[in-house]
Short mmCIF file of C-alpha atoms and ligand atoms in Angstrom, two decimals:
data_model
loop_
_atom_site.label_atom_id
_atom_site.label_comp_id
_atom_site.label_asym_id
_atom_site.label_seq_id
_atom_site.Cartn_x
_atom_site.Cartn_y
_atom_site.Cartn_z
CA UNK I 1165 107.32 107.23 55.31
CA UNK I 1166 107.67 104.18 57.04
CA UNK I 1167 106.42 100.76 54.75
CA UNK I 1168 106.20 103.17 51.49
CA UNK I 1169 109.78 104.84 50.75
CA UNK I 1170 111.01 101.82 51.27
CA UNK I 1171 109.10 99.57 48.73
CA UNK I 1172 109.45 102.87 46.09
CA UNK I 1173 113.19 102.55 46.00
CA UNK I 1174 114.35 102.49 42.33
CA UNK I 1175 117.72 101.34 42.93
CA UNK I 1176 116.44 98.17 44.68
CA UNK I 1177 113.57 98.01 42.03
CA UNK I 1178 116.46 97.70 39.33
CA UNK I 1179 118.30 95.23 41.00
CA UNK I 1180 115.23 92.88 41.80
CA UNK I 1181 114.58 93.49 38.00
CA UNK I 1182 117.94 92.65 37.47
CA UNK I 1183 117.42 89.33 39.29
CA UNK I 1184 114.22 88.48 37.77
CA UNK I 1185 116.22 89.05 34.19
CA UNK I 1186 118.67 86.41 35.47
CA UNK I 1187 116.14 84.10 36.58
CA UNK I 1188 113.84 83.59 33.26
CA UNK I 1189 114.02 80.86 31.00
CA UNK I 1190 115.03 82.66 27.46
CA UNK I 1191 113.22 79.79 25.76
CA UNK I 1192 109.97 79.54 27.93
CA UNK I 1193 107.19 82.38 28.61
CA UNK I 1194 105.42 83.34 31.83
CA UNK I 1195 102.29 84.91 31.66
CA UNK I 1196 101.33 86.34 35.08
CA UNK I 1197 97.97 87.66 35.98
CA UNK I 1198 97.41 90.10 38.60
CA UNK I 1199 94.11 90.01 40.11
CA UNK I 1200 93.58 93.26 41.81
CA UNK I 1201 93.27 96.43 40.06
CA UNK I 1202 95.05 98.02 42.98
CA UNK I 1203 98.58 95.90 41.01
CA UNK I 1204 97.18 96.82 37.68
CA UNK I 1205 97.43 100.77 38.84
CA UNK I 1206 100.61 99.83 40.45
CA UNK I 1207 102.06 98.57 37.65
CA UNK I 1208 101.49 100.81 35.40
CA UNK I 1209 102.28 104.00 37.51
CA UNK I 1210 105.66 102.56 38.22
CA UNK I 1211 106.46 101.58 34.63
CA UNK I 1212 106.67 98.10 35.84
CA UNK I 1213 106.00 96.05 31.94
CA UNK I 1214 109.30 98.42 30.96
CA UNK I 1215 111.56 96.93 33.90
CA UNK I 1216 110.91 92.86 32.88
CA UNK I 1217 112.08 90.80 29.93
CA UNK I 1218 110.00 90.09 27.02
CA UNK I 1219 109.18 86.39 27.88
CA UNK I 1220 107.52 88.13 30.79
CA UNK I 1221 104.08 89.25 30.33
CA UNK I 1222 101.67 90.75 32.93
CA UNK I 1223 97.80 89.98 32.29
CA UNK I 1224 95.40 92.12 33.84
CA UNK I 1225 92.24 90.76 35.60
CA UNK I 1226 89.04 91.01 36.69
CA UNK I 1227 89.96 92.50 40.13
CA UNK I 1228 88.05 96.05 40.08
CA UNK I 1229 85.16 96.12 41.78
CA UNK I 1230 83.20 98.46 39.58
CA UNK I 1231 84.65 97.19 36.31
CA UNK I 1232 82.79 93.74 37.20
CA UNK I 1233 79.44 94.84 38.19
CA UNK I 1234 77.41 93.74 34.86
CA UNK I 1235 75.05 96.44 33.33
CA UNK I 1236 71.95 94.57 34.56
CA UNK I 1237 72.89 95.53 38.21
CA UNK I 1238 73.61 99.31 37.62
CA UNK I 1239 70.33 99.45 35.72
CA UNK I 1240 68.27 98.07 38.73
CA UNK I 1241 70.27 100.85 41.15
CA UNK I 1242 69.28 103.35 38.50
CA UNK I 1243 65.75 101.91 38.60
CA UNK I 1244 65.77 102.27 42.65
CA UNK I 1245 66.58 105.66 42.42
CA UNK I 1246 64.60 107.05 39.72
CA UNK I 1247 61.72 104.83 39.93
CA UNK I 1248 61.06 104.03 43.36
CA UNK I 1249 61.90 107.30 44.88
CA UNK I 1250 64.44 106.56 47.45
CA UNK I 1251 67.60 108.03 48.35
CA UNK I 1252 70.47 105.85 46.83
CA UNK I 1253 73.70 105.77 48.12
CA UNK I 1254 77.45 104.62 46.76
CA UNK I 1255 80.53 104.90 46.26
CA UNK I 1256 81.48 107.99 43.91
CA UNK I 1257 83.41 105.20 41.02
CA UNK I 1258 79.80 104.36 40.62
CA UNK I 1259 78.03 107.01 39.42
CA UNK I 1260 79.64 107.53 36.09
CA UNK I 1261 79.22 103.97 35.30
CA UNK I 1262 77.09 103.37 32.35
CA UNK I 1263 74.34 101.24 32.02
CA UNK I 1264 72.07 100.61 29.09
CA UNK I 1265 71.98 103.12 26.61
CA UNK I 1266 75.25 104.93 28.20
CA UNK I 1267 72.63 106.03 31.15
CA UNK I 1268 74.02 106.12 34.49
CA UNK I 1269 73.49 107.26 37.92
CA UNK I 1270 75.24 110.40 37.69
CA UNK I 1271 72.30 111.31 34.95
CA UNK I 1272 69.56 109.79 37.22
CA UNK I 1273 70.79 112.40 39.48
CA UNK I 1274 71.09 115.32 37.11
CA UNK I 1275 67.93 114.41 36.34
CA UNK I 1276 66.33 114.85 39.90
CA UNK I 1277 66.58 111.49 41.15
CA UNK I 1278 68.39 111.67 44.92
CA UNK I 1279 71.39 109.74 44.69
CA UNK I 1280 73.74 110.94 46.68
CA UNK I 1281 77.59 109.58 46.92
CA UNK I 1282 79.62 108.18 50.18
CA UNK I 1283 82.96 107.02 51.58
CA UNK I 1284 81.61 104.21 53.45
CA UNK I 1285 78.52 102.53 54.36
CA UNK I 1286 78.33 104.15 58.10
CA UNK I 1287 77.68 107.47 55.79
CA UNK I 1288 74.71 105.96 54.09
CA UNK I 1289 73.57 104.77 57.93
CA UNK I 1290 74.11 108.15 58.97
CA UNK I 1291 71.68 109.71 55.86
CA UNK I 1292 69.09 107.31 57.00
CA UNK I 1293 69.24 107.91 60.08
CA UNK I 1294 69.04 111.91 59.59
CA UNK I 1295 66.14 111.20 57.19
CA UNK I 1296 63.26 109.05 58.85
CA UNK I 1297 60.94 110.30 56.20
CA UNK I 1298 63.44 108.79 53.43
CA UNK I 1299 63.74 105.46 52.37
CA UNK I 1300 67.57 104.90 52.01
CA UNK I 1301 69.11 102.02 49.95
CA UNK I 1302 72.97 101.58 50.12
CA UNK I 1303 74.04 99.76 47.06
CA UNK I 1304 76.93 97.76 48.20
CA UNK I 1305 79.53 96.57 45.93
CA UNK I 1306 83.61 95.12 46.15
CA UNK I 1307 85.38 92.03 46.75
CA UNK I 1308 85.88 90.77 50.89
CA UNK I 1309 87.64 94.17 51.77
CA UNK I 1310 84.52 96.52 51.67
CA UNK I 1311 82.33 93.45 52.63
CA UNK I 1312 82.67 93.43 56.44
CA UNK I 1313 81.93 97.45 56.72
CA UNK I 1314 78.60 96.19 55.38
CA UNK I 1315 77.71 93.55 57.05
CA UNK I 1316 78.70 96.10 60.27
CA UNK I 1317 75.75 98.49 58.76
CA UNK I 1318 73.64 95.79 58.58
CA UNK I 1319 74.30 95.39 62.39
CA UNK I 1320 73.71 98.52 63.33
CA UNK I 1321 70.86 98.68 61.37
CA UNK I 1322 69.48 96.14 63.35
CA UNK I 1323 71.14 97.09 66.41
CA UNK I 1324 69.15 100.55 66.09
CA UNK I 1325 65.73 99.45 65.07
CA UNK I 1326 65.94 101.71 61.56
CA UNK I 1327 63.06 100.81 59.38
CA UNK I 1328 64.23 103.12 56.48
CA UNK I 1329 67.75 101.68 55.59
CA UNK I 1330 68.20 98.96 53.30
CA UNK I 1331 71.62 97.13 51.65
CA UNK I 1332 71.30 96.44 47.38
CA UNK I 1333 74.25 93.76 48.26
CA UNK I 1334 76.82 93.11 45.42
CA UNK I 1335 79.46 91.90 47.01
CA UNK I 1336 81.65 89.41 45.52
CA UNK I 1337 84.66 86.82 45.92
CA UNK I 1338 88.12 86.15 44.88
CA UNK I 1339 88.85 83.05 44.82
CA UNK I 1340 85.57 82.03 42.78
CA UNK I 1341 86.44 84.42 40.40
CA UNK I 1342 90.28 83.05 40.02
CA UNK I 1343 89.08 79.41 39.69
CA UNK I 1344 86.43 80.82 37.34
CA UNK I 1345 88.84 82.55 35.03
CA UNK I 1346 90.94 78.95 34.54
CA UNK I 1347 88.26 76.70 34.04
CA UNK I 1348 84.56 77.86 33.39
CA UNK I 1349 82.92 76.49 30.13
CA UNK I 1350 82.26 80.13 29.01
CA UNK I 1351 85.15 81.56 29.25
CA UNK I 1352 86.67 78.57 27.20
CA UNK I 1353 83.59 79.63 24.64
CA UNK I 1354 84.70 83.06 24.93
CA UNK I 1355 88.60 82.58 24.61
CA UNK I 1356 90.95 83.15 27.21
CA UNK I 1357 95.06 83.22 27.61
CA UNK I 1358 97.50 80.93 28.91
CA UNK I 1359 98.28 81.82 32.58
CA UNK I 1360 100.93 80.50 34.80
CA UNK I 1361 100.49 82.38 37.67
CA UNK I 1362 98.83 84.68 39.96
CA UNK I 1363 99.88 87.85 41.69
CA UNK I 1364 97.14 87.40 44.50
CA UNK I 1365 95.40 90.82 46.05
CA UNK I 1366 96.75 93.00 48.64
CA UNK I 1367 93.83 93.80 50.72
CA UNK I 1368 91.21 91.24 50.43
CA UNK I 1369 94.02 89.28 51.70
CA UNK I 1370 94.35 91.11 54.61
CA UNK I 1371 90.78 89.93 55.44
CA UNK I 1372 90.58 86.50 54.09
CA UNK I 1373 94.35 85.41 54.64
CA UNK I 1374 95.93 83.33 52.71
CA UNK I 1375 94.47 80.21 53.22
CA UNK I 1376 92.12 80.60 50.70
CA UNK I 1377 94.60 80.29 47.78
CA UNK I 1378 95.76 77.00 48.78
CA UNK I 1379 93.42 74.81 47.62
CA UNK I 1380 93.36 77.08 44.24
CA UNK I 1381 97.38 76.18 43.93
CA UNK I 1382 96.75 72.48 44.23
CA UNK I 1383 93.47 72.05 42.71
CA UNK I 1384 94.74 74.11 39.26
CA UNK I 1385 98.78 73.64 39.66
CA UNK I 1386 99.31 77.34 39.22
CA UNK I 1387 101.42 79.18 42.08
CA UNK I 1388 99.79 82.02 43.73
CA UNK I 1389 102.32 85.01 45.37
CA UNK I 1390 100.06 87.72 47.76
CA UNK I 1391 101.86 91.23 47.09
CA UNK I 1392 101.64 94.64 48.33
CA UNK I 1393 100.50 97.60 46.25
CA UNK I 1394 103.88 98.73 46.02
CA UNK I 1395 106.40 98.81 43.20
CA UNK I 1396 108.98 96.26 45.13
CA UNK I 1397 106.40 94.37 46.43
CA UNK I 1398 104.68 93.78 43.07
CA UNK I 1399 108.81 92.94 41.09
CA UNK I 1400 109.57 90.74 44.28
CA UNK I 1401 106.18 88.79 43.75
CA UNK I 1402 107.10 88.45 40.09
CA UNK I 1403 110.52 87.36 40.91
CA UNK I 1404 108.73 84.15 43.18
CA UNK I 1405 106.97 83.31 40.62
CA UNK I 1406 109.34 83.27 38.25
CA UNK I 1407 111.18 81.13 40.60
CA UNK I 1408 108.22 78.69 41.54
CA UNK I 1409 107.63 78.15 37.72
CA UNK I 1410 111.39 77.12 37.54
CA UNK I 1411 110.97 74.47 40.19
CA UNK I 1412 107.83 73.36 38.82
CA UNK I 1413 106.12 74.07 42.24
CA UNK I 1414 102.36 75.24 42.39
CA UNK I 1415 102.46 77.24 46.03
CA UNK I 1416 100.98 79.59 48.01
CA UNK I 1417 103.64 82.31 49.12
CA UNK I 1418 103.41 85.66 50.73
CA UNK I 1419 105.52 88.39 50.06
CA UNK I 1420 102.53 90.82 51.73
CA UNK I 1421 103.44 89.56 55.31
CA UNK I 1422 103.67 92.85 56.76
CA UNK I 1423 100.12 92.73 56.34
CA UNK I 1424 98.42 89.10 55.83
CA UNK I 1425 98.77 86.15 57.47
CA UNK I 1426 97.41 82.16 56.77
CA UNK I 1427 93.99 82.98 58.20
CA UNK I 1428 93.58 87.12 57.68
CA UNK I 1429 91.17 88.69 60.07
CA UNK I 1430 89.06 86.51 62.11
CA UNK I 1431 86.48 89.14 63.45
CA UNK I 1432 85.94 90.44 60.01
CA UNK I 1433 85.48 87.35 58.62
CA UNK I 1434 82.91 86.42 61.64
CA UNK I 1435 80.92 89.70 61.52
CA UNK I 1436 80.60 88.86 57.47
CA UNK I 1437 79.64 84.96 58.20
CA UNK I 1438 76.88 86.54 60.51
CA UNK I 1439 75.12 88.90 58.06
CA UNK I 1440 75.82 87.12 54.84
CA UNK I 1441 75.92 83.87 52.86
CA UNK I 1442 76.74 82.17 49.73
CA UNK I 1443 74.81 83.50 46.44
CA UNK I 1444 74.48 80.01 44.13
CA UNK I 1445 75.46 82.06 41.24
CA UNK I 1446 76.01 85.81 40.28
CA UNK I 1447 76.68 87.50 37.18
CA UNK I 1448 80.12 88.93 36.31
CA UNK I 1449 80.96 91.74 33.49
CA UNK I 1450 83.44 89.95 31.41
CA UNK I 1451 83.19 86.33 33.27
CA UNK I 1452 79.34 85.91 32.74
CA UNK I 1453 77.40 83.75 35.56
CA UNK I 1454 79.92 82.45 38.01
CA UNK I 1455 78.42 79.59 40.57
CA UNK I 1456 79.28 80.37 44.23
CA UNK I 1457 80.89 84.11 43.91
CA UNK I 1458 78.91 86.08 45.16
CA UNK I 1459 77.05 86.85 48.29
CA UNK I 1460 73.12 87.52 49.73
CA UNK I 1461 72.19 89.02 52.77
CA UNK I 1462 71.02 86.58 55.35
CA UNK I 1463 67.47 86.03 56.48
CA UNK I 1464 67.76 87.13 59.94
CA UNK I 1465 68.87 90.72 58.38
CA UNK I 1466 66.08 90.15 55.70
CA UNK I 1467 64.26 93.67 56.56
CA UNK I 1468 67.11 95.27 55.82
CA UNK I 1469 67.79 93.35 52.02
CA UNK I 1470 67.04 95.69 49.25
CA UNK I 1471 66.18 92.45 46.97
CA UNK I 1472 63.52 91.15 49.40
CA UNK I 1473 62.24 94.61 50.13
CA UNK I 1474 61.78 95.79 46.76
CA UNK I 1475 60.70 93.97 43.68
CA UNK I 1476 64.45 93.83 41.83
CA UNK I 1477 64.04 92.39 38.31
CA UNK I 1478 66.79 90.07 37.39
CA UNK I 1479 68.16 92.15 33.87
CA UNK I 1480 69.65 90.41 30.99
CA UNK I 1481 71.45 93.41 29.59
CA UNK I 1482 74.81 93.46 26.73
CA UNK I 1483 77.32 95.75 27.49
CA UNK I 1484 78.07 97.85 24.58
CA UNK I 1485 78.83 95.77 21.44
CA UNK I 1486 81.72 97.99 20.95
CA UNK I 1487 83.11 98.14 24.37
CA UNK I 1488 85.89 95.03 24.91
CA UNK I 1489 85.44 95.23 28.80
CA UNK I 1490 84.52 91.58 29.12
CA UNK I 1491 87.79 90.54 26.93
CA UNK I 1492 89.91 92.92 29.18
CA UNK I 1493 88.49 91.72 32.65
CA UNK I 1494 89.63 88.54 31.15
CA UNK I 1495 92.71 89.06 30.11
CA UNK I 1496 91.94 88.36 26.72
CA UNK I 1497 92.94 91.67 25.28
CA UNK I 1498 94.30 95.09 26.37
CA UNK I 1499 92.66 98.06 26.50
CA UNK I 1500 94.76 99.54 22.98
CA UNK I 1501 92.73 96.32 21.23
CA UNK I 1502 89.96 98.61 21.84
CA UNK I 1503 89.01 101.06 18.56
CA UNK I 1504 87.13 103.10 21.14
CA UNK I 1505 90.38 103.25 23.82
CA UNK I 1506 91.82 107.49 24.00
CA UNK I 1507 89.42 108.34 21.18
CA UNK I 1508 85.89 108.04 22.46
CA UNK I 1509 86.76 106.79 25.34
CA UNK I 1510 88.65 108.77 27.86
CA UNK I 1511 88.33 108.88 31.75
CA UNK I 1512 86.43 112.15 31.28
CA UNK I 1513 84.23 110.60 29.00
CA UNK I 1514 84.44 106.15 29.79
CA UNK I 1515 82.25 103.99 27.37
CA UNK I 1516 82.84 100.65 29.69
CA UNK I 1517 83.46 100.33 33.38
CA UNK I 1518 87.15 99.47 32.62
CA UNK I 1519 87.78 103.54 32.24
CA UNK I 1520 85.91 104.76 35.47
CA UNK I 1521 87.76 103.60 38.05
CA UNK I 1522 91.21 104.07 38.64
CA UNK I 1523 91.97 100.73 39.48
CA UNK I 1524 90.65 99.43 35.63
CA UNK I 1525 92.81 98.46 33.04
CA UNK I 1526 92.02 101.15 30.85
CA UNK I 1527 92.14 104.03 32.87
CA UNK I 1528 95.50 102.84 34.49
CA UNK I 1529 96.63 102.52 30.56
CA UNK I 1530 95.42 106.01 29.65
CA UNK I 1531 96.41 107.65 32.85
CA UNK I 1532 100.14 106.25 32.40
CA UNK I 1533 100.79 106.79 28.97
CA UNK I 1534 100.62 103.01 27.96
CA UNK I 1535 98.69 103.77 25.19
CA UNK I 1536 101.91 105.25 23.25
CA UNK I 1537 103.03 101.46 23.31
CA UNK I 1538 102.29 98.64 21.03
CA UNK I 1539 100.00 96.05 21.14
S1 LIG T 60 88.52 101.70 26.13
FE1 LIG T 60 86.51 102.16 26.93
S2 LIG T 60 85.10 101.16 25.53
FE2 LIG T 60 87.12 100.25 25.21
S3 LIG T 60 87.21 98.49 26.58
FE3 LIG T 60 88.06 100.19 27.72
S4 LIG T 60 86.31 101.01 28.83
FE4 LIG T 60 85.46 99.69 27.22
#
């Protein structure tokens, strides 16, 4: 298959490990984060940690969508639902989620309340428009790639005159969240690890380009590489950075090119700059309130806002004392620093967000076996 056989070959993945083991410093470490949960799976379904030197270390961040949703949020989509009678729709990663008490949508539903999952937001479009007598909220969530299919809904929304349709938007941003995770006063309260660079994501680059990163390289010195979901992609972006740290440079490359360019996709970005703008700040699970990172639905689509529609409390809710989500999405600690990680906690049976999704840290440990390794 053209652009995956190709970036799955394992005797090319050895040598470019072979390289990389060349390349390092014996008497310096580099700890690189990747972003996007889509590298985290990557990773560890290629056995990527077992192909790189010790001095070498891959943190995993906060770049799930549904591991960084904070409980607060899931509780007020539980509260639509069950409370205000309408027909909820999301993406499927969603439901299990749990929110206070271990609740979630998925027992809002088995409980009567009609929440019903989707692929995309046209579905949700589609249930409203099949059901004039239903009030239909689509609770939106994900970084810039599932942002513009949004903003279209909110278009058509319009475009069609629907009364009954309405967006709960969530949606959040990269580089806020990057900049965050170097230099916010909490998470210098809450402890954090020494990173020296960043694999940067796949497919919200696609949309936002590279661009973006730029200013994030010079403003906090730390070289950013954009990488496919592959398993050459992801050892050829660890190999740059390995070199960039070398030369003491702090640069935007892009070893994605096949797919992103400097200024990603203009009419995406254009359709989302028309329905959307910046939130001033919006709570993170694991990052806490981050200024600037998130975004609200603009007042010219204002019918169609779920928050302005309905009265949405603004919840203050803990996750789970024993849960270490927030330290994971950090990069603070793996998922086998967890007591509750395989033994309570399983994909068939998640505690935190980090297990639901496939793209969390702790599902893609479980799933992959990493728990037989040490911490
Ligand atoms: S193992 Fe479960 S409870 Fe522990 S951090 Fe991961 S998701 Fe949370």
């Amino acid at each position: 298959m053209k652009y995956i056989d190709e970036y799955r070959d394992g005797k090319l993945a050895r040598q470019i490990a072979a390289a990389i083991a060349a390349e390092v410093h014996p008497d310096r470490s580099y700890h690189l984060m990747e972003f996007c949960g889509g590298h985290t799976h990557a990773i560890f379904r290629y056995g990527i940690p077992d192909l790189l030197p010790d001095n070498v270390r891959m943190v995993h961040g906060p770049g799930c969508p549904v591991c960084v949703l904070p409980v607060g949020r899931i509780d007020n989509a539980i509260q639509l639902a069950r409370d205000q009678g309408v027909t909820l729709c999301t993406y499927g990663d969603m439901l299990r989620v749990p929110g206070s008490d271990r609740f979630s949508l998925l027992k809002a539903k088995a409980q009567g309340a009609d929440i019903r999952m989707v692929y995309s937001s046209a579905d949700a479009l589609q249930i409203a428009q099949d059901n004039p007598r239903r009030t239909v909220v689509f609770f939106a969530i994900g970084f810039e790639t599932t942002t513009p299919p949004t903003a279209v809904a909110l278009k058509q929304a319009q475009a069609l005159d629907l009364n009954n349709f309405h967006v709960f938007c969530n949606h959040v941003l990269t580089p806020s969240a990057i900049s965050n995770i170097l230099e916010s006063p909490q998470v210098r309260e809450l402890g954090t690890v020494p990173l020296d660079g960043f694999i940067g994501p796949a497919h919200v680059s696609t949309v936002i380009g590279s661009r973006p990163y730029e200013y994030f390289a010079e403003e906090y010195q730390r070289p950013v590489v954009i990488a496919g979901f592959e398993p050459l992609d992801v050892l050829q972006a660890i190999r740059m950075l390995v070199r960039q740290l070398n030369e003491g440079r702090a640069e935007v490359e892009n070893e994605f090119s096949r797919a992103v360019t400097r200024d990603g996709n203009l009419k995406a970005q254009r359709v989302v700059a028309e329905c959307f703008e910046l939130r001033r700040i919006f709570e993170w699970r694991g990052l806490g309130m981050v200024p600037y990172s998130g975004l609200q639905i603009k007042q010219e689509f204002a019918r169609w806002d779920a928050e302005r529609y309905f009265d949405i409390p603004q919840l203050k809710v803990s996750d789970n004392k024993a849960c270490e989500c927030g330290a994971i999405l950090r990069g603070v600690k793996k998922p086998q620093d967890c007591k509750l990680f395989g033994t309570v906690c399983t994909p068939e049976n998640p505690m935190g967000s980090c297990m639901v999704s496939s793209e969390g840290a702790c599902a893609a440990y479980y799933s992959y076996g990493r728990y037989k390794e040490s911490a």
